[in-house]
Amino acid sequence: MGLLIVGSIGLDDIETPFDKVQNALGGSTTYISLAASYFTGPIEIVGIVGDDFPKEHMKMLEDHNVDLEGLEIVEGAKTFRYGCKYHYDLNVRDSLYTHLNVFEKFNPQLPDKSKKSSYIILGNIAPKLQLSVLDQLQNPKFVVCDTMNFWINGAMEDLLKVLKRVNVLIINDSEARLLSNEPNLIKAAHKISKMGPEYLIIKKGEHGALLFGAETVFSAPAYPMENIFDPTGAGDAFAGGFTGYLHKNRDFSFDNLKRAVVYGSIMASFCVEKFSTKGLENLSPLEIRNRFIEFRELSSFS
Ligand code: AMP
């Protein structure tokens, strides 16, 4: 059975200190699907776009074994749009606008085959929509969830309901502090774990990621990158690599979760090397494997 992904599909305007792009392919589902597609398939997505969404993007996703049966295309409506501007420190970005457009009236309807999905990634969308997806699933076994400050600030009540029903929450360090109201990340992790998720992953941008289990912590290194062009979607690429790897081998031991975190970091590192989704569109298994070996060498010592 495929890996089910629900989230946003959109068009982004992105500005970094080096360059800018407009109308670029974006959205959480898009980055997650592409990253996961290098490990497993098919990828079933549930989402919505307007009729302004370019067909070439759909073709590119289908070429990556992404099944678009659950993609609703609304005639006469506009696709979700997001604009952001990065600071000189690329870990910091200002969201310039979030135009929900088609998302305002989105009521996710899972195709019958997707209702049977056991592995699900709830990408970054309104927690209310994440809940509606969970309600339609017959037997979810492994639910991975992402969210962001926009929803922590604006939809906390629904988000807390989602967290009670997920196995893994993936957020970044500032989101962890905001969600827990706690500046220290370790204390923040303890507080968030009590909200429901069995595992918590806190991404720290270019400084790696922390995986928290019941009584264990794993600190994954970050890949030392010389050329970061566009950090947009790095978190989603992480979620796609992490879950895609687990979906392929179905091993949920802590050691394998650690490897999955490294594969998540690898996909994030490819993502930021190019603008928009370009860094995830043409990878080879060998490139991914080689980066895994580099990661291993980076953090091994005696
Ligand atoms: P990330 O950089 O991992 O936070 O993901 C960036 C992607 O998330 C962009 O391509 C945006 O289109 C999408 N995005 C930004 N804000 C939201 C939001 N509030 N809800 C859903 N998707 C969003």
PDB file of C-alpha atoms in Angstrom, residues 5-250:
ATOM      1  CA  ILE A   5       0.503  12.551   2.109  1.00  0.00           C
ATOM      2  CA  VAL A   6      -1.822  15.415   2.906  1.00  0.00           C
ATOM      3  CA  GLY A   7      -0.723  19.018   2.877  1.00  0.00           C
ATOM      4  CA  SER A   8      -0.461  22.128   0.782  1.00  0.00           C
ATOM      5  CA  ILE A   9       0.350  22.376  -2.894  1.00  0.00           C
ATOM      6  CA  GLY A  10       1.074  25.896  -3.942  1.00  0.00           C
ATOM      7  CA  LEU A  11       2.958  28.557  -5.785  1.00  0.00           C
ATOM      8  CA  ASP A  12       5.655  30.480  -3.927  1.00  0.00           C
ATOM      9  CA  ASP A  13       7.428  33.803  -4.311  1.00  0.00           C
ATOM     10  CA  ILE A  14      10.781  33.428  -2.600  1.00  0.00           C
ATOM     11  CA  GLU A  15      13.492  35.994  -2.048  1.00  0.00           C
ATOM     12  CA  THR A  16      16.911  35.251  -0.575  1.00  0.00           C
ATOM     13  CA  PRO A  17      19.916  37.604  -0.304  1.00  0.00           C
ATOM     14  CA  PHE A  18      21.203  35.998  -3.539  1.00  0.00           C
ATOM     15  CA  ASP A  19      18.230  35.705  -5.864  1.00  0.00           C
ATOM     16  CA  LYS A  20      14.473  35.531  -6.105  1.00  0.00           C
ATOM     17  CA  VAL A  21      11.879  33.391  -7.868  1.00  0.00           C
ATOM     18  CA  GLN A  22       8.207  33.978  -8.480  1.00  0.00           C
ATOM     19  CA  ASN A  23       5.381  31.519  -9.089  1.00  0.00           C
ATOM     20  CA  ALA A  24       7.683  28.649  -8.169  1.00  0.00           C
ATOM     21  CA  LEU A  25       6.282  25.249  -7.319  1.00  0.00           C
ATOM     22  CA  GLY A  26       5.895  24.921  -3.546  1.00  0.00           C
ATOM     23  CA  GLY A  27       3.712  23.538  -0.806  1.00  0.00           C
ATOM     24  CA  SER A  28       4.375  20.999   1.909  1.00  0.00           C
ATOM     25  CA  THR A  29       2.933  18.030  -0.013  1.00  0.00           C
ATOM     26  CA  THR A  30       5.070  18.782  -3.018  1.00  0.00           C
ATOM     27  CA  TYR A  31       8.380  18.751  -1.157  1.00  0.00           C
ATOM     28  CA  ILE A  32       7.386  15.756   1.004  1.00  0.00           C
ATOM     29  CA  SER A  33       6.275  13.676  -2.003  1.00  0.00           C
ATOM     30  CA  LEU A  34       9.375  14.339  -4.042  1.00  0.00           C
ATOM     31  CA  ALA A  35      11.709  13.510  -1.152  1.00  0.00           C
ATOM     32  CA  ALA A  36       9.789  10.327  -0.241  1.00  0.00           C
ATOM     33  CA  SER A  37       9.641   9.194  -3.870  1.00  0.00           C
ATOM     34  CA  TYR A  38      13.351   8.281  -3.806  1.00  0.00           C
ATOM     35  CA  PHE A  39      12.621   5.604  -1.165  1.00  0.00           C
ATOM     36  CA  THR A  40       9.142   4.242  -1.747  1.00  0.00           C
ATOM     37  CA  GLY A  41       6.001   4.391  -3.840  1.00  0.00           C
ATOM     38  CA  PRO A  42       3.418   4.953  -4.911  1.00  0.00           C
ATOM     39  CA  ILE A  43       2.931   8.247  -3.100  1.00  0.00           C
ATOM     40  CA  GLU A  44      -0.787   9.029  -2.775  1.00  0.00           C
ATOM     41  CA  ILE A  45      -1.578  12.673  -2.211  1.00  0.00           C
ATOM     42  CA  VAL A  46      -4.700  14.456  -1.076  1.00  0.00           C
ATOM     43  CA  GLY A  47      -4.824  18.156  -1.802  1.00  0.00           C
ATOM     44  CA  ILE A  48      -6.366  20.979  -3.744  1.00  0.00           C
ATOM     45  CA  VAL A  49      -5.294  23.477  -6.403  1.00  0.00           C
ATOM     46  CA  GLY A  50      -7.012  26.031  -8.603  1.00  0.00           C
ATOM     47  CA  ASP A  51      -7.151  25.858 -12.394  1.00  0.00           C
ATOM     48  CA  ASP A  52      -4.182  28.264 -12.495  1.00  0.00           C
ATOM     49  CA  PHE A  53      -1.883  25.456 -11.311  1.00  0.00           C
ATOM     50  CA  PRO A  54       0.508  24.644 -14.183  1.00  0.00           C
ATOM     51  CA  LYS A  55       0.008  21.178 -15.729  1.00  0.00           C
ATOM     52  CA  GLU A  56       3.759  20.698 -16.099  1.00  0.00           C
ATOM     53  CA  HIS A  57       4.046  20.464 -12.289  1.00  0.00           C
ATOM     54  CA  MET A  58       1.482  17.637 -12.242  1.00  0.00           C
ATOM     55  CA  LYS A  59       3.414  15.802 -14.912  1.00  0.00           C
ATOM     56  CA  MET A  60       6.658  16.186 -12.954  1.00  0.00           C
ATOM     57  CA  LEU A  61       4.991  14.775  -9.818  1.00  0.00           C
ATOM     58  CA  GLU A  62       3.523  11.839 -11.770  1.00  0.00           C
ATOM     59  CA  ASP A  63       6.980  11.125 -13.153  1.00  0.00           C
ATOM     60  CA  HIS A  64       8.042  10.645  -9.512  1.00  0.00           C
ATOM     61  CA  ASN A  65       5.368   7.980  -8.945  1.00  0.00           C
ATOM     62  CA  VAL A  66       2.986  10.438  -7.260  1.00  0.00           C
ATOM     63  CA  ASP A  67      -0.636   9.315  -7.649  1.00  0.00           C
ATOM     64  CA  LEU A  68      -2.828  12.412  -8.178  1.00  0.00           C
ATOM     65  CA  GLU A  69      -6.256  10.752  -7.818  1.00  0.00           C
ATOM     66  CA  GLY A  70      -6.793  12.639  -4.552  1.00  0.00           C
ATOM     67  CA  LEU A  71      -5.885  16.022  -6.034  1.00  0.00           C
ATOM     68  CA  GLU A  72      -8.932  18.267  -6.431  1.00  0.00           C
ATOM     69  CA  ILE A  73      -8.723  20.909  -9.150  1.00  0.00           C
ATOM     70  CA  VAL A  74     -11.234  23.720  -8.664  1.00  0.00           C
ATOM     71  CA  GLU A  75     -12.331  25.542 -11.815  1.00  0.00           C
ATOM     72  CA  GLY A  76     -12.180  29.328 -11.583  1.00  0.00           C
ATOM     73  CA  ALA A  77     -10.324  29.285  -8.252  1.00  0.00           C
ATOM     74  CA  LYS A  78      -6.799  30.242  -7.277  1.00  0.00           C
ATOM     75  CA  THR A  79      -4.090  27.945  -5.954  1.00  0.00           C
ATOM     76  CA  PHE A  80      -2.618  28.465  -2.451  1.00  0.00           C
ATOM     77  CA  ARG A  81       0.138  31.111  -2.531  1.00  0.00           C
ATOM     78  CA  TYR A  82       2.950  31.830  -0.122  1.00  0.00           C
ATOM     79  CA  GLY A  83       5.606  34.549  -0.186  1.00  0.00           C
ATOM     80  CA  CYS A  84       8.675  34.849   2.010  1.00  0.00           C
ATOM     81  CA  LYS A  85      11.943  36.707   2.285  1.00  0.00           C
ATOM     82  CA  TYR A  86      15.075  35.264   3.897  1.00  0.00           C
ATOM     83  CA  HIS A  87      17.486  37.255   6.016  1.00  0.00           C
ATOM     84  CA  TYR A  88      21.257  37.229   5.531  1.00  0.00           C
ATOM     85  CA  ASP A  89      21.129  34.440   8.126  1.00  0.00           C
ATOM     86  CA  LEU A  90      19.178  31.945   6.029  1.00  0.00           C
ATOM     87  CA  ASN A  91      17.757  30.311   9.153  1.00  0.00           C
ATOM     88  CA  VAL A  92      15.496  33.325   9.541  1.00  0.00           C
ATOM     89  CA  ARG A  93      12.695  34.190   7.141  1.00  0.00           C
ATOM     90  CA  ASP A  94       9.795  36.591   7.159  1.00  0.00           C
ATOM     91  CA  SER A  95       6.549  35.275   5.729  1.00  0.00           C
ATOM     92  CA  LEU A  96       5.309  38.077   3.478  1.00  0.00           C
ATOM     93  CA  TYR A  97       1.880  36.643   2.809  1.00  0.00           C
ATOM     94  CA  THR A  98      -0.150  33.437   3.034  1.00  0.00           C
ATOM     95  CA  HIS A  99      -3.082  33.425   0.612  1.00  0.00           C
ATOM     96  CA  LEU A 100      -5.055  30.308   1.458  1.00  0.00           C
ATOM     97  CA  ASN A 101      -7.299  30.710  -1.647  1.00  0.00           C
ATOM     98  CA  VAL A 102      -8.674  27.216  -2.497  1.00  0.00           C
ATOM     99  CA  PHE A 103      -7.713  26.049   0.994  1.00  0.00           C
ATOM    100  CA  GLU A 104     -10.309  28.285   2.614  1.00  0.00           C
ATOM    101  CA  LYS A 105     -13.103  25.920   1.631  1.00  0.00           C
ATOM    102  CA  PHE A 106     -11.070  22.731   1.362  1.00  0.00           C
ATOM    103  CA  ASN A 107     -12.752  19.647   2.724  1.00  0.00           C
ATOM    104  CA  PRO A 108     -10.282  16.798   2.150  1.00  0.00           C
ATOM    105  CA  GLN A 109     -11.976  13.707   0.724  1.00  0.00           C
ATOM    106  CA  LEU A 110      -9.807  10.612   0.688  1.00  0.00           C
ATOM    107  CA  PRO A 111     -10.240   8.289  -2.299  1.00  0.00           C
ATOM    108  CA  ASP A 112     -11.485   4.870  -1.051  1.00  0.00           C
ATOM    109  CA  LYS A 113      -8.093   3.223  -1.530  1.00  0.00           C
ATOM    110  CA  SER A 114      -6.387   5.959   0.555  1.00  0.00           C
ATOM    111  CA  LYS A 115      -8.778   5.400   3.478  1.00  0.00           C
ATOM    112  CA  LYS A 116      -7.017   2.070   3.991  1.00  0.00           C
ATOM    113  CA  SER A 117      -3.578   3.698   4.254  1.00  0.00           C
ATOM    114  CA  SER A 118      -1.510   2.719   7.272  1.00  0.00           C
ATOM    115  CA  TYR A 119       1.326   5.220   6.797  1.00  0.00           C
ATOM    116  CA  ILE A 120       0.416   8.876   6.635  1.00  0.00           C
ATOM    117  CA  ILE A 121       2.235  12.181   6.625  1.00  0.00           C
ATOM    118  CA  LEU A 122       0.093  15.079   7.743  1.00  0.00           C
ATOM    119  CA  GLY A 123       1.966  17.919   6.098  1.00  0.00           C
ATOM    120  CA  ASN A 124       1.714  21.504   7.182  1.00  0.00           C
ATOM    121  CA  ILE A 125      -1.937  22.522   6.743  1.00  0.00           C
ATOM    122  CA  ALA A 126      -4.693  23.676   9.085  1.00  0.00           C
ATOM    123  CA  PRO A 127      -4.936  21.239  12.029  1.00  0.00           C
ATOM    124  CA  LYS A 128      -8.701  21.102  11.421  1.00  0.00           C
ATOM    125  CA  LEU A 129      -7.988  19.552   8.013  1.00  0.00           C
ATOM    126  CA  GLN A 130      -5.410  17.180   9.513  1.00  0.00           C
ATOM    127  CA  LEU A 131      -8.117  16.006  11.943  1.00  0.00           C
ATOM    128  CA  SER A 132     -10.601  15.484   9.138  1.00  0.00           C
ATOM    129  CA  VAL A 133      -8.079  13.241   7.351  1.00  0.00           C
ATOM    130  CA  LEU A 134      -7.410  11.212  10.511  1.00  0.00           C
ATOM    131  CA  ASP A 135     -11.169  10.718  10.929  1.00  0.00           C
ATOM    132  CA  GLN A 136     -11.440   9.168   7.445  1.00  0.00           C
ATOM    133  CA  LEU A 137      -8.678   6.610   7.956  1.00  0.00           C
ATOM    134  CA  GLN A 138      -9.737   3.048   8.763  1.00  0.00           C
ATOM    135  CA  ASN A 139      -6.584   1.813  10.470  1.00  0.00           C
ATOM    136  CA  PRO A 140      -3.717   4.327  10.684  1.00  0.00           C
ATOM    137  CA  LYS A 141      -0.578   2.642  12.054  1.00  0.00           C
ATOM    138  CA  PHE A 142       2.110   5.288  11.668  1.00  0.00           C
ATOM    139  CA  VAL A 143       1.191   8.962  11.507  1.00  0.00           C
ATOM    140  CA  VAL A 144       3.860  11.621  11.038  1.00  0.00           C
ATOM    141  CA  CYS A 145       2.825  15.231  11.513  1.00  0.00           C
ATOM    142  CA  ASP A 146       4.323  18.601  10.661  1.00  0.00           C
ATOM    143  CA  THR A 147       3.045  22.039  11.588  1.00  0.00           C
ATOM    144  CA  MET A 148       4.305  25.621  11.805  1.00  0.00           C
ATOM    145  CA  ASN A 149       4.092  28.835  13.843  1.00  0.00           C
ATOM    146  CA  PHE A 150       1.115  30.032  11.735  1.00  0.00           C
ATOM    147  CA  TRP A 151      -1.016  27.196  13.152  1.00  0.00           C
ATOM    148  CA  ILE A 152       0.540  27.132  16.646  1.00  0.00           C
ATOM    149  CA  ASN A 153      -0.449  30.783  16.971  1.00  0.00           C
ATOM    150  CA  GLY A 154      -3.803  30.490  15.231  1.00  0.00           C
ATOM    151  CA  ALA A 155      -5.228  27.003  15.797  1.00  0.00           C
ATOM    152  CA  MET A 156      -3.727  25.627  19.001  1.00  0.00           C
ATOM    153  CA  GLU A 157      -6.904  23.908  20.201  1.00  0.00           C
ATOM    154  CA  ASP A 158      -7.221  21.772  17.059  1.00  0.00           C
ATOM    155  CA  LEU A 159      -3.478  21.188  16.958  1.00  0.00           C
ATOM    156  CA  LEU A 160      -3.552  19.686  20.464  1.00  0.00           C
ATOM    157  CA  LYS A 161      -6.265  17.270  19.282  1.00  0.00           C
ATOM    158  CA  VAL A 162      -4.064  16.240  16.331  1.00  0.00           C
ATOM    159  CA  LEU A 163      -1.016  15.681  18.550  1.00  0.00           C
ATOM    160  CA  LYS A 164      -2.894  13.107  20.633  1.00  0.00           C
ATOM    161  CA  ARG A 165      -3.270  10.992  17.485  1.00  0.00           C
ATOM    162  CA  VAL A 166       0.218  11.084  15.923  1.00  0.00           C
ATOM    163  CA  ASN A 167       3.265   8.849  16.304  1.00  0.00           C
ATOM    164  CA  VAL A 168       5.887  11.392  15.252  1.00  0.00           C
ATOM    165  CA  LEU A 169       5.827  15.181  15.367  1.00  0.00           C
ATOM    166  CA  ILE A 170       8.455  16.988  13.289  1.00  0.00           C
ATOM    167  CA  ILE A 171       8.979  20.676  14.029  1.00  0.00           C
ATOM    168  CA  ASN A 172      11.840  23.154  14.107  1.00  0.00           C
ATOM    169  CA  ASP A 173      13.461  24.627  17.202  1.00  0.00           C
ATOM    170  CA  SER A 174      11.538  27.913  17.213  1.00  0.00           C
ATOM    171  CA  GLU A 175       8.238  26.057  16.721  1.00  0.00           C
ATOM    172  CA  ALA A 176       9.139  23.726  19.620  1.00  0.00           C
ATOM    173  CA  ARG A 177       9.766  26.744  21.874  1.00  0.00           C
ATOM    174  CA  LEU A 178       6.519  28.375  20.770  1.00  0.00           C
ATOM    175  CA  LEU A 179       4.446  25.210  21.169  1.00  0.00           C
ATOM    176  CA  SER A 180       5.784  24.438  24.650  1.00  0.00           C
ATOM    177  CA  ASN A 181       6.300  28.004  25.850  1.00  0.00           C
ATOM    178  CA  GLU A 182       9.701  26.830  27.032  1.00  0.00           C
ATOM    179  CA  PRO A 183      13.081  28.235  25.846  1.00  0.00           C
ATOM    180  CA  ASN A 184      15.197  25.152  26.686  1.00  0.00           C
ATOM    181  CA  LEU A 185      14.823  22.540  23.930  1.00  0.00           C
ATOM    182  CA  ILE A 186      15.182  19.504  26.172  1.00  0.00           C
ATOM    183  CA  LYS A 187      12.505  20.769  28.556  1.00  0.00           C
ATOM    184  CA  ALA A 188      10.418  21.767  25.536  1.00  0.00           C
ATOM    185  CA  ALA A 189      10.707  18.217  24.185  1.00  0.00           C
ATOM    186  CA  HIS A 190       9.488  16.736  27.493  1.00  0.00           C
ATOM    187  CA  LYS A 191       6.490  19.058  27.496  1.00  0.00           C
ATOM    188  CA  ILE A 192       5.606  18.308  23.869  1.00  0.00           C
ATOM    189  CA  SER A 193       5.952  14.543  24.349  1.00  0.00           C
ATOM    190  CA  LYS A 194       3.273  14.814  27.044  1.00  0.00           C
ATOM    191  CA  MET A 195       0.954  16.325  24.418  1.00  0.00           C
ATOM    192  CA  GLY A 196       0.823  12.939  22.666  1.00  0.00           C
ATOM    193  CA  PRO A 197       3.495  12.067  20.088  1.00  0.00           C
ATOM    194  CA  GLU A 198       5.498   8.914  20.731  1.00  0.00           C
ATOM    195  CA  TYR A 199       8.550  10.442  19.028  1.00  0.00           C
ATOM    196  CA  LEU A 200       9.496  14.061  18.550  1.00  0.00           C
ATOM    197  CA  ILE A 201      11.977  15.410  16.032  1.00  0.00           C
ATOM    198  CA  ILE A 202      13.274  18.941  16.487  1.00  0.00           C
ATOM    199  CA  LYS A 203      15.091  20.288  13.422  1.00  0.00           C
ATOM    200  CA  LYS A 204      17.732  22.899  14.050  1.00  0.00           C
ATOM    201  CA  GLY A 205      18.274  24.267  10.554  1.00  0.00           C
ATOM    202  CA  GLU A 206      21.923  24.056   9.588  1.00  0.00           C
ATOM    203  CA  HIS A 207      22.763  22.586  13.011  1.00  0.00           C
ATOM    204  CA  GLY A 208      21.195  19.146  12.616  1.00  0.00           C
ATOM    205  CA  ALA A 209      18.222  17.515  14.277  1.00  0.00           C
ATOM    206  CA  LEU A 210      17.275  15.894  17.598  1.00  0.00           C
ATOM    207  CA  LEU A 211      15.188  12.730  17.830  1.00  0.00           C
ATOM    208  CA  PHE A 212      13.468  12.182  21.184  1.00  0.00           C
ATOM    209  CA  GLY A 213      12.082   8.759  22.145  1.00  0.00           C
ATOM    210  CA  ALA A 214      10.560   7.730  25.476  1.00  0.00           C
ATOM    211  CA  GLU A 215      13.892   7.776  27.280  1.00  0.00           C
ATOM    212  CA  THR A 216      16.438   8.252  24.524  1.00  0.00           C
ATOM    213  CA  VAL A 217      17.772  11.143  22.485  1.00  0.00           C
ATOM    214  CA  PHE A 218      19.696  11.016  19.218  1.00  0.00           C
ATOM    215  CA  SER A 219      21.517  14.046  17.880  1.00  0.00           C
ATOM    216  CA  ALA A 220      21.955  13.914  14.107  1.00  0.00           C
ATOM    217  CA  PRO A 221      24.651  16.058  12.565  1.00  0.00           C
ATOM    218  CA  ALA A 222      23.943  18.592   9.880  1.00  0.00           C
ATOM    219  CA  TYR A 223      25.586  18.274   6.497  1.00  0.00           C
ATOM    220  CA  PRO A 224      28.142  21.077   6.196  1.00  0.00           C
ATOM    221  CA  MET A 225      26.826  22.970   3.204  1.00  0.00           C
ATOM    222  CA  GLU A 226      28.770  25.513   1.280  1.00  0.00           C
ATOM    223  CA  ASN A 227      25.985  26.440  -1.102  1.00  0.00           C
ATOM    224  CA  ILE A 228      22.573  27.041   0.384  1.00  0.00           C
ATOM    225  CA  PHE A 229      20.374  28.773  -2.154  1.00  0.00           C
ATOM    226  CA  ASP A 230      16.863  28.372  -0.815  1.00  0.00           C
ATOM    227  CA  PRO A 231      15.915  26.769   2.517  1.00  0.00           C
ATOM    228  CA  THR A 232      12.209  26.650   1.593  1.00  0.00           C
ATOM    229  CA  GLY A 233      10.811  23.148   1.907  1.00  0.00           C
ATOM    230  CA  ALA A 234      13.821  21.773   3.783  1.00  0.00           C
ATOM    231  CA  GLY A 235      11.598  20.720   6.685  1.00  0.00           C
ATOM    232  CA  ASP A 236       9.161  19.009   4.338  1.00  0.00           C
ATOM    233  CA  ALA A 237      11.966  17.279   2.459  1.00  0.00           C
ATOM    234  CA  PHE A 238      13.181  16.050   5.842  1.00  0.00           C
ATOM    235  CA  ALA A 239       9.739  14.614   6.655  1.00  0.00           C
ATOM    236  CA  GLY A 240       9.542  12.963   3.212  1.00  0.00           C
ATOM    237  CA  GLY A 241      12.987  11.356   3.461  1.00  0.00           C
ATOM    238  CA  PHE A 242      12.390  10.231   7.063  1.00  0.00           C
ATOM    239  CA  THR A 243       8.995   8.649   6.441  1.00  0.00           C
ATOM    240  CA  GLY A 244       9.760   7.370   2.938  1.00  0.00           C
ATOM    241  CA  TYR A 245      12.705   5.421   4.342  1.00  0.00           C
ATOM    242  CA  LEU A 246      10.572   3.926   7.152  1.00  0.00           C
ATOM    243  CA  HIS A 247       7.749   3.120   4.738  1.00  0.00           C
ATOM    244  CA  LYS A 248      10.186   1.125   2.650  1.00  0.00           C
ATOM    245  CA  ASN A 249      11.659  -1.055   5.392  1.00  0.00           C
ATOM    246  CA  ARG A 250       8.940  -1.014   8.118  1.00  0.00           C
TER     247      ARG A 250
END
